[in-house]
Short mmCIF file of C-alpha atoms in Angstrom, two decimals:
data_model
loop_
_atom_site.label_atom_id
_atom_site.label_comp_id
_atom_site.label_asym_id
_atom_site.label_seq_id
_atom_site.Cartn_x
_atom_site.Cartn_y
_atom_site.Cartn_z
CA MET V 1 24.13 1.74 -12.48
CA GLY V 2 23.90 -1.43 -10.36
CA GLU V 3 24.23 -5.06 -11.40
CA LYS V 4 22.58 -5.94 -14.70
CA SER V 5 19.39 -8.03 -14.77
CA VAL V 6 18.11 -10.39 -17.44
CA PHE V 7 15.70 -7.64 -18.57
CA ASP V 8 18.26 -4.86 -18.89
CA ALA V 9 18.92 -5.30 -22.60
CA ILE V 10 15.27 -4.46 -23.21
CA ILE V 11 14.24 -2.02 -20.51
CA VAL V 12 17.49 -0.05 -20.02
CA ALA V 13 19.06 2.45 -22.44
CA GLU V 14 22.72 3.12 -21.66
CA ASP V 15 22.47 3.40 -17.86
CA THR V 16 18.87 4.60 -17.48
CA PHE V 17 15.64 2.58 -17.25
CA LYS V 18 13.15 3.31 -20.01
CA TYR V 19 9.49 4.09 -19.42
CA TYR V 20 6.67 1.91 -20.81
CA SER V 21 4.06 3.18 -23.26
CA GLU V 22 2.01 1.66 -26.11
CA GLY V 23 3.54 -1.74 -25.49
CA GLU V 24 7.09 -0.45 -25.98
CA TRP V 25 10.04 0.60 -23.82
CA LYS V 26 10.92 4.19 -24.60
CA VAL V 27 13.49 6.88 -23.85
CA SER V 28 12.02 10.22 -22.82
CA SER V 29 12.43 13.12 -25.23
CA SER V 30 13.18 15.31 -22.19
CA GLY V 31 16.74 13.99 -22.16
CA LYS V 32 16.57 14.07 -18.35
CA HIS V 33 16.69 11.35 -15.74
CA VAL V 34 15.88 10.91 -12.06
CA PRO V 35 18.48 9.21 -9.83
CA ILE V 36 17.55 6.40 -7.44
CA ILE V 37 19.77 6.53 -4.37
CA ASN V 38 20.76 3.26 -2.72
CA PRO V 39 19.84 3.78 0.98
CA THR V 40 22.78 1.68 2.12
CA THR V 41 25.56 3.31 0.08
CA ARG V 42 23.78 6.68 -0.29
CA LYS V 43 25.01 6.75 -3.88
CA THR V 44 23.08 6.66 -7.17
CA HIS V 45 22.35 3.03 -8.00
CA PHE V 46 19.73 3.31 -10.77
CA LYS V 47 18.35 6.05 -13.01
CA VAL V 48 14.87 6.38 -14.55
CA GLN V 49 13.45 8.58 -17.28
CA ALA V 50 12.10 12.01 -16.40
CA CYS V 51 8.97 11.89 -18.57
CA SER V 52 7.49 15.11 -19.92
CA GLN V 53 3.90 16.30 -19.74
CA GLU V 54 3.56 15.73 -23.48
CA GLU V 55 4.58 12.10 -23.00
CA VAL V 56 2.01 11.78 -20.22
CA ASN V 57 -0.63 13.12 -22.65
CA LYS V 58 0.30 10.43 -25.20
CA VAL V 59 0.17 7.72 -22.54
CA MET V 60 -3.29 8.86 -21.42
CA GLU V 61 -4.64 8.90 -24.96
CA SER V 62 -3.33 5.41 -25.74
CA ALA V 63 -4.76 4.19 -22.42
CA ARG V 64 -8.16 5.63 -23.32
CA VAL V 65 -8.20 3.92 -26.73
CA ALA V 66 -6.89 0.58 -25.46
CA GLN V 67 -9.46 0.48 -22.65
CA LYS V 68 -12.38 0.58 -25.08
CA ALA V 69 -11.17 -2.58 -26.80
CA TRP V 70 -10.20 -4.27 -23.53
CA ALA V 71 -13.70 -3.74 -22.12
CA LYS V 72 -14.96 -6.00 -24.93
CA THR V 73 -12.53 -8.77 -23.98
CA PRO V 74 -14.28 -11.72 -22.24
CA LEU V 75 -13.70 -12.05 -18.52
CA TRP V 76 -12.12 -15.48 -18.84
CA LYS V 77 -9.58 -14.10 -21.29
CA ARG V 78 -8.68 -11.18 -19.01
CA ALA V 79 -8.20 -13.68 -16.18
CA GLU V 80 -6.07 -15.93 -18.39
CA LEU V 81 -3.63 -13.10 -19.10
CA LEU V 82 -3.47 -12.16 -15.42
CA HIS V 83 -2.63 -15.75 -14.47
CA LYS V 84 0.11 -15.70 -17.10
CA ALA V 85 1.53 -12.44 -15.72
CA ALA V 86 1.48 -13.88 -12.18
CA ALA V 87 3.50 -16.90 -13.28
CA ILE V 88 6.08 -14.76 -15.10
CA LEU V 89 6.34 -12.48 -12.05
CA LYS V 90 7.19 -15.43 -9.82
CA ASP V 91 9.68 -16.75 -12.38
CA HIS V 92 11.57 -13.47 -12.14
CA LYS V 93 11.47 -13.31 -8.35
CA LYS V 94 15.23 -12.97 -7.92
CA THR V 95 15.65 -10.17 -10.46
CA ILE V 96 12.91 -8.06 -8.88
CA ALA V 97 13.92 -8.89 -5.32
CA ASP V 98 17.50 -7.80 -6.05
CA CYS V 99 16.16 -4.41 -7.15
CA LEU V 100 14.12 -4.07 -3.95
CA VAL V 101 17.25 -4.74 -1.90
CA LYS V 102 19.27 -2.09 -3.76
CA GLU V 103 16.74 0.72 -4.07
CA ILE V 104 14.68 0.51 -0.86
CA ALA V 105 17.03 -1.56 1.37
CA LYS V 106 14.43 -4.26 1.92
CA PRO V 107 16.01 -7.38 3.50
CA ALA V 108 16.64 -9.99 0.79
CA LYS V 109 14.27 -12.58 2.25
CA ASP V 110 11.43 -10.06 2.63
CA ALA V 111 12.04 -8.79 -0.90
CA ALA V 112 11.58 -12.28 -2.35
CA ILE V 113 8.44 -12.77 -0.26
CA GLU V 114 6.98 -9.53 -1.64
CA VAL V 115 7.37 -10.73 -5.22
CA VAL V 116 5.79 -14.14 -4.57
CA ARG V 117 2.98 -12.51 -2.60
CA SER V 118 2.39 -10.18 -5.54
CA GLY V 119 2.09 -13.06 -7.98
CA ASP V 120 -0.38 -14.76 -5.67
CA LEU V 121 -2.40 -11.55 -5.43
CA VAL V 122 -2.64 -11.25 -9.22
CA SER V 123 -3.85 -14.85 -9.56
CA TYR V 124 -6.36 -14.49 -6.73
CA CYS V 125 -7.65 -11.29 -8.29
CA ALA V 126 -8.16 -13.04 -11.63
CA GLU V 127 -10.24 -15.77 -9.96
CA GLU V 128 -12.22 -13.36 -7.80
CA GLY V 129 -12.90 -11.01 -10.69
CA VAL V 130 -14.47 -13.75 -12.78
CA ARG V 131 -16.90 -14.45 -9.92
CA VAL V 132 -17.62 -10.87 -8.81
CA LEU V 133 -18.00 -9.42 -12.30
CA GLY V 134 -19.72 -12.46 -13.77
CA GLU V 135 -22.84 -11.82 -11.72
CA GLY V 136 -25.39 -9.05 -12.09
CA LYS V 137 -28.71 -8.26 -10.42
CA PHE V 138 -32.25 -8.72 -11.64
CA LEU V 139 -34.87 -6.55 -9.94
CA MET V 140 -38.65 -6.52 -10.42
CA SER V 141 -40.74 -3.39 -9.92
CA ASP V 142 -43.55 -4.88 -7.82
CA SER V 143 -41.30 -5.27 -4.77
CA PHE V 144 -41.70 -1.51 -4.19
CA PRO V 145 -45.12 -0.30 -2.93
CA GLY V 146 -47.52 1.03 -5.56
CA ASN V 147 -45.98 -0.86 -8.50
CA GLU V 148 -47.16 -3.75 -10.62
CA ARG V 149 -44.64 -6.08 -12.26
CA THR V 150 -44.19 -4.01 -15.39
CA LYS V 151 -40.47 -3.29 -15.13
CA TYR V 152 -37.46 -5.56 -15.08
CA CYS V 153 -34.12 -3.98 -14.08
CA LEU V 154 -30.83 -5.60 -15.09
CA THR V 155 -27.72 -4.26 -13.38
CA SER V 156 -24.08 -5.02 -14.11
CA LYS V 157 -20.65 -3.68 -13.16
CA ILE V 158 -18.78 -1.94 -15.95
CA PRO V 159 -15.29 -0.39 -16.15
CA LEU V 160 -14.49 3.16 -15.08
CA GLY V 161 -11.95 3.79 -17.87
CA VAL V 162 -8.37 4.84 -17.13
CA VAL V 163 -7.08 4.06 -13.62
CA LEU V 164 -4.06 5.96 -12.30
CA ALA V 165 -2.10 3.85 -9.80
CA ILE V 166 0.45 5.42 -7.45
CA PRO V 167 2.09 2.95 -5.02
CA PRO V 168 4.53 3.82 -2.20
CA PHE V 169 8.24 3.10 -1.85
CA ASN V 170 7.89 0.43 0.87
CA TYR V 171 5.92 -2.06 -1.25
CA PRO V 172 6.49 -0.82 -4.82
CA VAL V 173 5.61 -4.19 -6.35
CA ASN V 174 2.88 -5.56 -4.09
CA LEU V 175 1.05 -2.26 -3.71
CA ALA V 176 1.33 -1.72 -7.46
CA VAL V 177 -0.21 -5.07 -8.46
CA SER V 178 -2.90 -4.60 -5.79
CA LYS V 179 -4.09 -1.71 -7.98
CA ILE V 180 -3.14 -3.05 -11.43
CA ALA V 181 -4.79 -6.48 -11.22
CA PRO V 182 -8.25 -5.29 -10.01
CA ALA V 183 -8.22 -2.51 -12.62
CA LEU V 184 -7.43 -4.90 -15.46
CA ILE V 185 -9.85 -7.67 -14.53
CA ALA V 186 -12.59 -5.05 -14.27
CA GLY V 187 -11.92 -3.92 -17.85
CA ASN V 188 -9.96 -0.74 -17.16
CA SER V 189 -6.63 0.40 -18.54
CA ILE V 190 -3.86 1.30 -16.10
CA VAL V 191 -1.27 4.06 -15.88
CA LEU V 192 1.33 3.37 -13.19
CA LYS V 193 3.41 6.14 -11.63
CA PRO V 194 5.85 4.29 -9.37
CA PRO V 195 7.68 5.98 -6.51
CA THR V 196 11.22 7.07 -7.35
CA GLN V 197 12.62 4.72 -4.68
CA GLY V 198 11.11 1.50 -5.99
CA ALA V 199 10.79 2.51 -9.65
CA ALA V 200 13.32 -0.03 -10.95
CA SER V 201 11.48 -2.87 -9.20
CA ALA V 202 8.15 -1.61 -10.56
CA LEU V 203 9.51 -1.37 -14.11
CA HIS V 204 10.76 -4.97 -13.92
CA MET V 205 7.29 -5.98 -12.70
CA ILE V 206 5.65 -4.13 -15.61
CA HIS V 207 7.88 -6.04 -18.03
CA CYS V 208 6.38 -9.26 -16.64
CA PHE V 209 2.93 -7.97 -17.66
CA HIS V 210 4.38 -7.02 -21.06
CA LEU V 211 5.67 -10.56 -21.54
CA ALA V 212 2.22 -11.95 -20.66
CA GLY V 213 0.88 -10.36 -23.87
CA PHE V 214 -1.56 -7.69 -22.75
CA PRO V 215 -2.76 -5.40 -25.59
CA LYS V 216 -0.62 -2.39 -26.45
CA GLY V 217 -1.54 0.79 -24.60
CA LEU V 218 -3.52 -1.02 -21.93
CA ILE V 219 -0.69 -0.83 -19.38
CA SER V 220 1.65 2.13 -19.12
CA CYS V 221 4.34 3.13 -16.65
CA VAL V 222 5.64 6.69 -16.49
CA THR V 223 8.51 7.84 -14.31
CA GLY V 224 9.66 11.30 -13.38
CA LYS V 225 9.71 14.02 -10.80
CA GLY V 226 6.51 14.57 -8.86
CA SER V 227 7.12 18.31 -9.07
CA GLU V 228 6.97 18.14 -12.87
CA ILE V 229 4.33 15.51 -13.66
CA GLY V 230 2.65 14.76 -10.30
CA ASP V 231 -0.23 17.25 -10.45
CA PHE V 232 -0.39 16.86 -14.22
CA LEU V 233 -1.10 13.15 -13.78
CA THR V 234 -3.56 13.37 -10.90
CA MET V 235 -5.53 16.24 -12.47
CA HIS V 236 -5.45 14.82 -16.00
CA PRO V 237 -8.90 14.87 -17.65
CA ARG V 238 -8.39 11.35 -19.05
CA VAL V 239 -8.02 9.83 -15.57
CA ASN V 240 -11.24 8.19 -14.35
CA CYS V 241 -10.01 6.81 -11.01
CA ILE V 242 -7.00 7.23 -8.73
CA SER V 243 -5.65 4.57 -6.39
CA PHE V 244 -2.92 6.04 -4.20
CA THR V 245 -0.90 4.70 -1.29
CA GLY V 246 1.51 7.01 0.46
CA GLY V 247 1.61 9.97 2.82
CA ASP V 248 -0.21 13.26 3.18
CA THR V 249 0.36 13.99 -0.52
CA GLY V 250 -2.85 12.02 -0.91
CA ILE V 251 -4.81 14.73 0.90
CA ALA V 252 -3.63 17.29 -1.65
CA ILE V 253 -4.52 14.90 -4.49
CA SER V 254 -8.03 14.39 -3.11
CA LYS V 255 -8.63 18.15 -3.11
CA LYS V 256 -7.55 18.53 -6.74
CA ALA V 257 -8.79 15.34 -8.38
CA GLY V 258 -12.36 16.35 -9.20
CA MET V 259 -15.39 14.07 -9.44
CA ILE V 260 -13.69 10.70 -9.85
CA PRO V 261 -13.53 7.71 -7.49
CA LEU V 262 -10.57 7.77 -5.10
CA GLN V 263 -8.97 4.93 -3.19
CA MET V 264 -6.38 6.19 -0.74
CA GLU V 265 -4.31 4.86 2.13
CA LEU V 266 -2.25 7.60 3.71
CA GLY V 267 -0.48 6.14 6.74
CA GLY V 268 -1.29 5.61 10.38
CA LYS V 269 -0.28 5.96 13.99
CA ASP V 270 -1.29 2.43 14.89
CA ALA V 271 -1.80 2.03 18.62
CA CYS V 272 -1.08 -1.17 20.54
CA ILE V 273 -3.17 -1.33 23.74
CA ILE V 274 -1.87 -3.78 26.37
CA LEU V 275 -4.29 -4.73 29.16
CA GLU V 276 -3.33 -6.15 32.56
CA ASP V 277 -4.39 -9.69 31.68
CA ALA V 278 -2.48 -9.78 28.37
CA ASP V 279 -0.04 -12.52 27.45
CA LEU V 280 3.02 -10.27 27.77
CA ASP V 281 5.35 -12.62 25.89
CA LEU V 282 2.94 -12.60 22.95
CA ALA V 283 2.55 -8.83 23.19
CA ALA V 284 6.31 -8.24 23.33
CA SER V 285 6.93 -10.46 20.29
CA ASN V 286 4.28 -8.61 18.32
CA ILE V 287 5.59 -5.19 19.33
CA VAL V 288 9.03 -6.15 18.03
CA LYS V 289 7.68 -7.73 14.86
CA GLY V 290 5.03 -5.08 14.30
CA GLY V 291 7.15 -2.09 15.23
CA PHE V 292 10.57 -2.96 13.84
CA SER V 293 10.19 -5.24 10.79
CA TYR V 294 11.47 -3.45 7.68
CA SER V 295 12.84 -0.87 10.13
CA GLY V 296 9.31 0.31 10.98
CA GLN V 297 8.71 1.59 7.44
CA ARG V 298 5.19 0.22 7.16
CA CYS V 299 1.85 2.01 7.37
CA THR V 300 0.63 -0.77 9.67
CA ALA V 301 3.67 -0.78 11.94
CA VAL V 302 3.10 -0.49 15.69
CA LYS V 303 3.61 3.27 16.13
CA VAL V 304 2.70 3.70 19.81
CA VAL V 305 2.35 1.26 22.73
CA LEU V 306 -0.31 2.11 25.34
CA VAL V 307 0.30 -0.21 28.29
CA MET V 308 -1.38 -0.44 31.68
CA GLU V 309 0.97 0.92 34.35
CA SER V 310 0.80 -2.26 36.45
CA VAL V 311 2.40 -4.42 33.72
CA ALA V 312 4.52 -1.78 31.96
CA ASP V 313 7.84 -2.61 33.62
CA ILE V 314 7.54 -6.31 32.75
CA LEU V 315 6.48 -5.60 29.16
CA VAL V 316 9.28 -3.09 28.55
CA LYS V 317 11.84 -5.56 29.89
CA LYS V 318 10.56 -8.32 27.58
CA VAL V 319 10.58 -6.02 24.54
CA ASN V 320 14.12 -4.84 25.31
CA GLU V 321 15.36 -8.42 25.59
CA LYS V 322 13.99 -9.18 22.13
CA LEU V 323 15.32 -5.94 20.61
CA GLY V 324 18.80 -6.89 21.77
CA LYS V 325 18.64 -9.95 19.51
CA LEU V 326 17.84 -8.04 16.30
CA SER V 327 20.59 -7.84 13.71
CA VAL V 328 21.45 -4.42 12.31
CA GLY V 329 23.17 -3.89 8.96
CA SER V 330 22.77 -4.32 5.22
CA PRO V 331 19.70 -5.74 3.43
CA GLU V 332 21.98 -8.03 1.38
CA ASN V 333 22.85 -9.82 4.63
CA ASP V 334 19.17 -10.17 5.54
CA CYS V 335 19.56 -8.04 8.67
CA ASP V 336 16.44 -7.30 10.69
CA ILE V 337 17.13 -3.57 10.78
CA THR V 338 18.36 -1.99 7.54
CA PRO V 339 18.86 1.64 6.45
CA VAL V 340 15.74 3.78 6.13
CA VAL V 341 14.91 4.83 2.61
CA THR V 342 16.33 8.37 2.45
CA GLU V 343 18.57 10.71 4.40
CA SER V 344 15.63 13.08 4.89
CA SER V 345 13.64 10.23 6.45
CA ALA V 346 16.52 9.52 8.84
CA ASN V 347 16.73 13.20 9.73
CA PHE V 348 12.99 13.34 10.45
CA ILE V 349 13.21 10.28 12.72
CA GLU V 350 16.16 11.83 14.52
CA GLY V 351 14.14 14.99 15.06
CA LEU V 352 11.41 13.02 16.84
CA VAL V 353 14.00 11.22 18.96
CA MET V 354 15.76 14.45 19.99
CA ASP V 355 12.42 16.04 20.89
CA ALA V 356 11.61 13.07 23.13
CA LYS V 357 15.06 13.26 24.74
CA LYS V 358 14.69 16.98 25.42
CA LYS V 359 11.31 16.39 27.08
CA GLY V 360 12.47 13.57 29.34
CA ALA V 361 11.61 10.24 27.67
CA THR V 362 13.46 7.19 28.95
CA PHE V 363 15.86 5.78 26.34
CA CYS V 364 15.91 2.00 26.69
CA GLN V 365 18.87 1.88 24.27
CA ASP V 366 21.46 4.45 23.29
CA TYR V 367 20.43 6.35 20.18
CA LYS V 368 22.76 5.31 17.36
CA ARG V 369 22.81 6.33 13.71
CA GLU V 370 25.23 5.80 10.84
CA GLY V 371 24.07 7.46 7.63
CA ASN V 372 20.56 6.15 6.93
CA LEU V 373 20.98 3.27 9.37
CA ILE V 374 19.26 3.82 12.71
CA TRP V 375 19.55 1.22 15.47
CA PRO V 376 16.24 0.00 17.04
CA LEU V 377 15.06 2.21 19.87
CA LEU V 378 12.32 1.83 22.47
CA LEU V 379 11.31 5.05 24.19
CA ASP V 380 9.64 4.54 27.59
CA ASN V 381 7.71 7.03 29.72
CA VAL V 382 6.69 9.01 26.66
CA ARG V 383 4.17 11.76 27.39
CA PRO V 384 1.48 13.29 25.17
CA ASP V 385 3.47 16.53 24.85
CA MET V 386 6.18 14.72 22.86
CA ARG V 387 5.99 14.71 19.06
CA VAL V 388 6.70 10.98 18.85
CA ALA V 389 3.47 10.31 20.75
CA TRP V 390 1.51 11.57 17.73
CA GLU V 391 3.69 11.72 14.63
CA GLU V 392 4.50 8.75 12.42
CA PRO V 393 8.27 8.05 12.58
CA PHE V 394 8.35 5.51 9.73
CA GLY V 395 11.50 4.17 11.33
CA PRO V 396 12.76 1.74 13.99
CA VAL V 397 11.58 3.84 16.95
CA VAL V 398 8.60 2.87 19.12
CA PRO V 399 7.25 5.05 21.97
CA VAL V 400 5.66 3.57 25.12
CA LEU V 401 2.98 5.53 26.98
CA ARG V 402 1.93 4.19 30.37
CA ILE V 403 -1.82 4.41 31.02
CA ARG V 404 -3.84 4.14 34.23
CA ASN V 405 -7.06 2.81 32.68
CA ILE V 406 -8.51 1.54 29.42
CA GLU V 407 -10.31 4.82 28.71
CA GLU V 408 -7.00 6.69 28.72
CA GLY V 409 -5.65 4.35 26.05
CA ILE V 410 -8.75 4.58 23.89
CA ASN V 411 -8.80 8.36 24.17
CA HIS V 412 -5.18 8.63 23.06
CA CYS V 413 -5.83 6.32 20.11
CA ASN V 414 -8.91 8.27 19.01
CA ALA V 415 -7.30 11.69 19.48
CA SER V 416 -4.95 10.93 16.59
CA ASN V 417 -5.72 12.41 13.18
CA PHE V 418 -4.93 8.93 11.81
CA GLY V 419 -7.21 5.91 11.94
CA LEU V 420 -5.66 3.05 9.98
CA GLN V 421 -5.31 0.13 12.39
CA GLY V 422 -4.90 -0.64 16.06
CA CYS V 423 -4.45 -3.70 18.21
CA ILE V 424 -5.47 -4.98 21.65
CA PHE V 425 -3.76 -7.61 23.80
CA THR V 426 -6.01 -9.27 26.37
CA LYS V 427 -7.31 -12.73 27.28
CA ASP V 428 -10.85 -11.36 27.68
CA ILE V 429 -12.53 -11.53 24.27
CA ASN V 430 -15.60 -9.68 25.52
CA LYS V 431 -13.47 -6.77 26.70
CA ALA V 432 -11.53 -6.87 23.42
CA MET V 433 -14.71 -6.58 21.36
CA LEU V 434 -15.99 -3.66 23.44
CA ILE V 435 -12.69 -1.81 23.07
CA SER V 436 -12.56 -2.61 19.35
CA ASP V 437 -15.95 -0.97 18.85
CA THR V 438 -14.72 2.24 20.46
CA MET V 439 -11.46 2.49 18.48
CA GLU V 440 -11.77 4.83 15.49
CA THR V 441 -9.65 2.76 13.12
CA GLY V 442 -10.35 0.87 9.91
CA THR V 443 -9.14 -2.41 11.40
CA VAL V 444 -8.55 -3.66 14.94
CA GLN V 445 -6.34 -6.69 15.49
CA ILE V 446 -6.96 -8.74 18.63
CA ASN V 447 -3.83 -10.37 20.09
CA SER V 448 -1.71 -9.61 17.04
CA ALA V 449 0.17 -6.63 15.65
CA PRO V 450 -1.45 -4.50 12.93
CA ALA V 451 -0.95 -5.91 9.45
CA ARG V 452 -2.18 -5.49 5.89
CA GLY V 453 -3.34 -8.83 4.59
CA PRO V 454 -3.90 -11.49 3.63
CA ASP V 455 -4.47 -9.43 0.52
CA HIS V 456 -8.12 -10.41 0.11
CA PHE V 457 -9.01 -8.95 3.53
CA PRO V 458 -10.60 -5.49 3.51
CA PHE V 459 -8.03 -2.78 4.26
CA GLN V 460 -9.14 0.77 4.97
CA GLY V 461 -8.32 3.82 7.03
CA PHE V 462 -10.51 6.35 8.79
CA LYS V 463 -9.91 10.09 9.16
CA ASP V 464 -6.61 11.21 7.58
CA SER V 465 -5.59 7.59 6.98
CA GLY V 466 -7.57 7.33 3.79
CA ILE V 467 -10.65 7.07 1.62
CA GLY V 468 -12.36 3.89 0.51
CA SER V 469 -11.42 0.28 1.14
CA GLN V 470 -8.82 -2.00 -0.44
CA GLY V 471 -8.51 -5.76 -0.55
CA VAL V 472 -9.06 -7.74 -3.75
CA THR V 473 -12.87 -7.76 -3.83
CA ASN V 474 -13.28 -4.20 -2.60
CA SER V 475 -10.76 -2.92 -5.13
CA ILE V 476 -12.51 -4.69 -8.02
CA ASN V 477 -15.84 -3.19 -6.97
CA MET V 478 -14.32 0.24 -6.47
CA MET V 479 -12.90 0.22 -9.99
CA THR V 480 -16.30 -0.35 -11.58
CA LYS V 481 -19.56 1.54 -11.85
CA VAL V 482 -23.10 0.19 -11.94
CA LYS V 483 -25.01 0.19 -15.22
CA SER V 484 -28.78 -0.44 -15.21
CA THR V 485 -31.00 -1.44 -18.12
CA VAL V 486 -34.78 -1.38 -17.53
CA ILE V 487 -37.20 -3.44 -19.61
CA ASN V 488 -40.70 -1.92 -19.63
CA LEU V 489 -43.63 -4.27 -20.24
CA PRO V 490 -46.97 -3.10 -21.69
CA ILE V 491 -48.90 -5.03 -19.01
CA PRO V 492 -47.98 -6.62 -15.67
CA SER V 493 -46.53 -10.10 -16.01
CA TYR V 494 -46.31 -12.67 -13.20
CA ALA V 495 -44.98 -16.22 -13.45
CA MET V 496 -47.74 -18.50 -12.12
CA GLY V 497 -45.70 -21.60 -11.26
#
């Protein structure tokens, strides 16, 4: 077990984190635990409970009961509790950030930023929810042909019930609260299943919500092996909505989930198209920032550069100069490049690199790996027959494909089974807009790297990149359903002024 936090006396039993149910921290009756491996040391740093299916059943039942009472809680009071949770979250920034450093090797500065950003998201969601959910619609029947004004229709947004939230390892706090806060303000209860890598950070975050005073049973957090409780959770009859961020596991979930609303973001192969008139210094800076921050372990990382042949040499030189300045090492030392999350991830990345080497890609740096730590690598002269041209490395490796015309770049982008984000670098805004319209991605960034946020911006993926749209307002709306009440009048009634 790693260094003790201020919460450990409450949320840890012996050397294992408890799970959270019915407003209490509990030890699983299974007697089993799941290890969390520190990516830097490659040794067990934390342990979490391996919850049983019976414990999941109890969590779901308490969530169902608590939601009915919570739905009757005034909006302003829901918002008040969310604001309180946001403040507590920020107060415990260091504790949670330290966990992020140890269990997902996030650089210390970025870890602290994630926690503050999460608190801001919760507060913003509270404010937005009061506005979005505080308004309904009033319709009159005579606006449709053939009707007199004999019917008044009142519509409002009501909760779905129990929301299952499954965030990914790379943002286990921010992408948890981006599901939790909209669900709660909308009157739902929430069951969180955090990723194994990131579970300790998520459990600390949940304790902040506990301290805010939310009703018992309204918020739950279960931990365990996906092989034992994964399908049981996602196919549970008490679940009324699933919000999932992760990989292709989401496709399997969508096929099994049944007739409930789904919100899914499943990764991307975000293309960066560089035109001949682009500001190449700006483009190079964004490729380095977009492709290599957090060692490329972001769904919105630059995953492939598509550059016009005439400016490719200059761009590659500028990117290489900037890559040479990146620090490589431990997250505790705030290095730019830190170990990737698991050994299997590092092995997968290495497989893509070796395939590119075998097929003749130009290595702008020597390939170097120590354990889970992979040094930043730019691969030039990548061809479409190389795996790295299409697959998502989720690591500090960026391929460069040289293109002869814009159409070639667009075609490569659209041939991907992913469609999360893309970006264009050009000084011609008209050309940028035309290209943006042809790119089959949920978002196109003009003269900036792909990015999720600010958190109130819509965030969605096309094709295998997801279902539905995120962002504060979209998530609130997605976690509600429309209820209509129609008043029928005996005779038409018109206000005469």
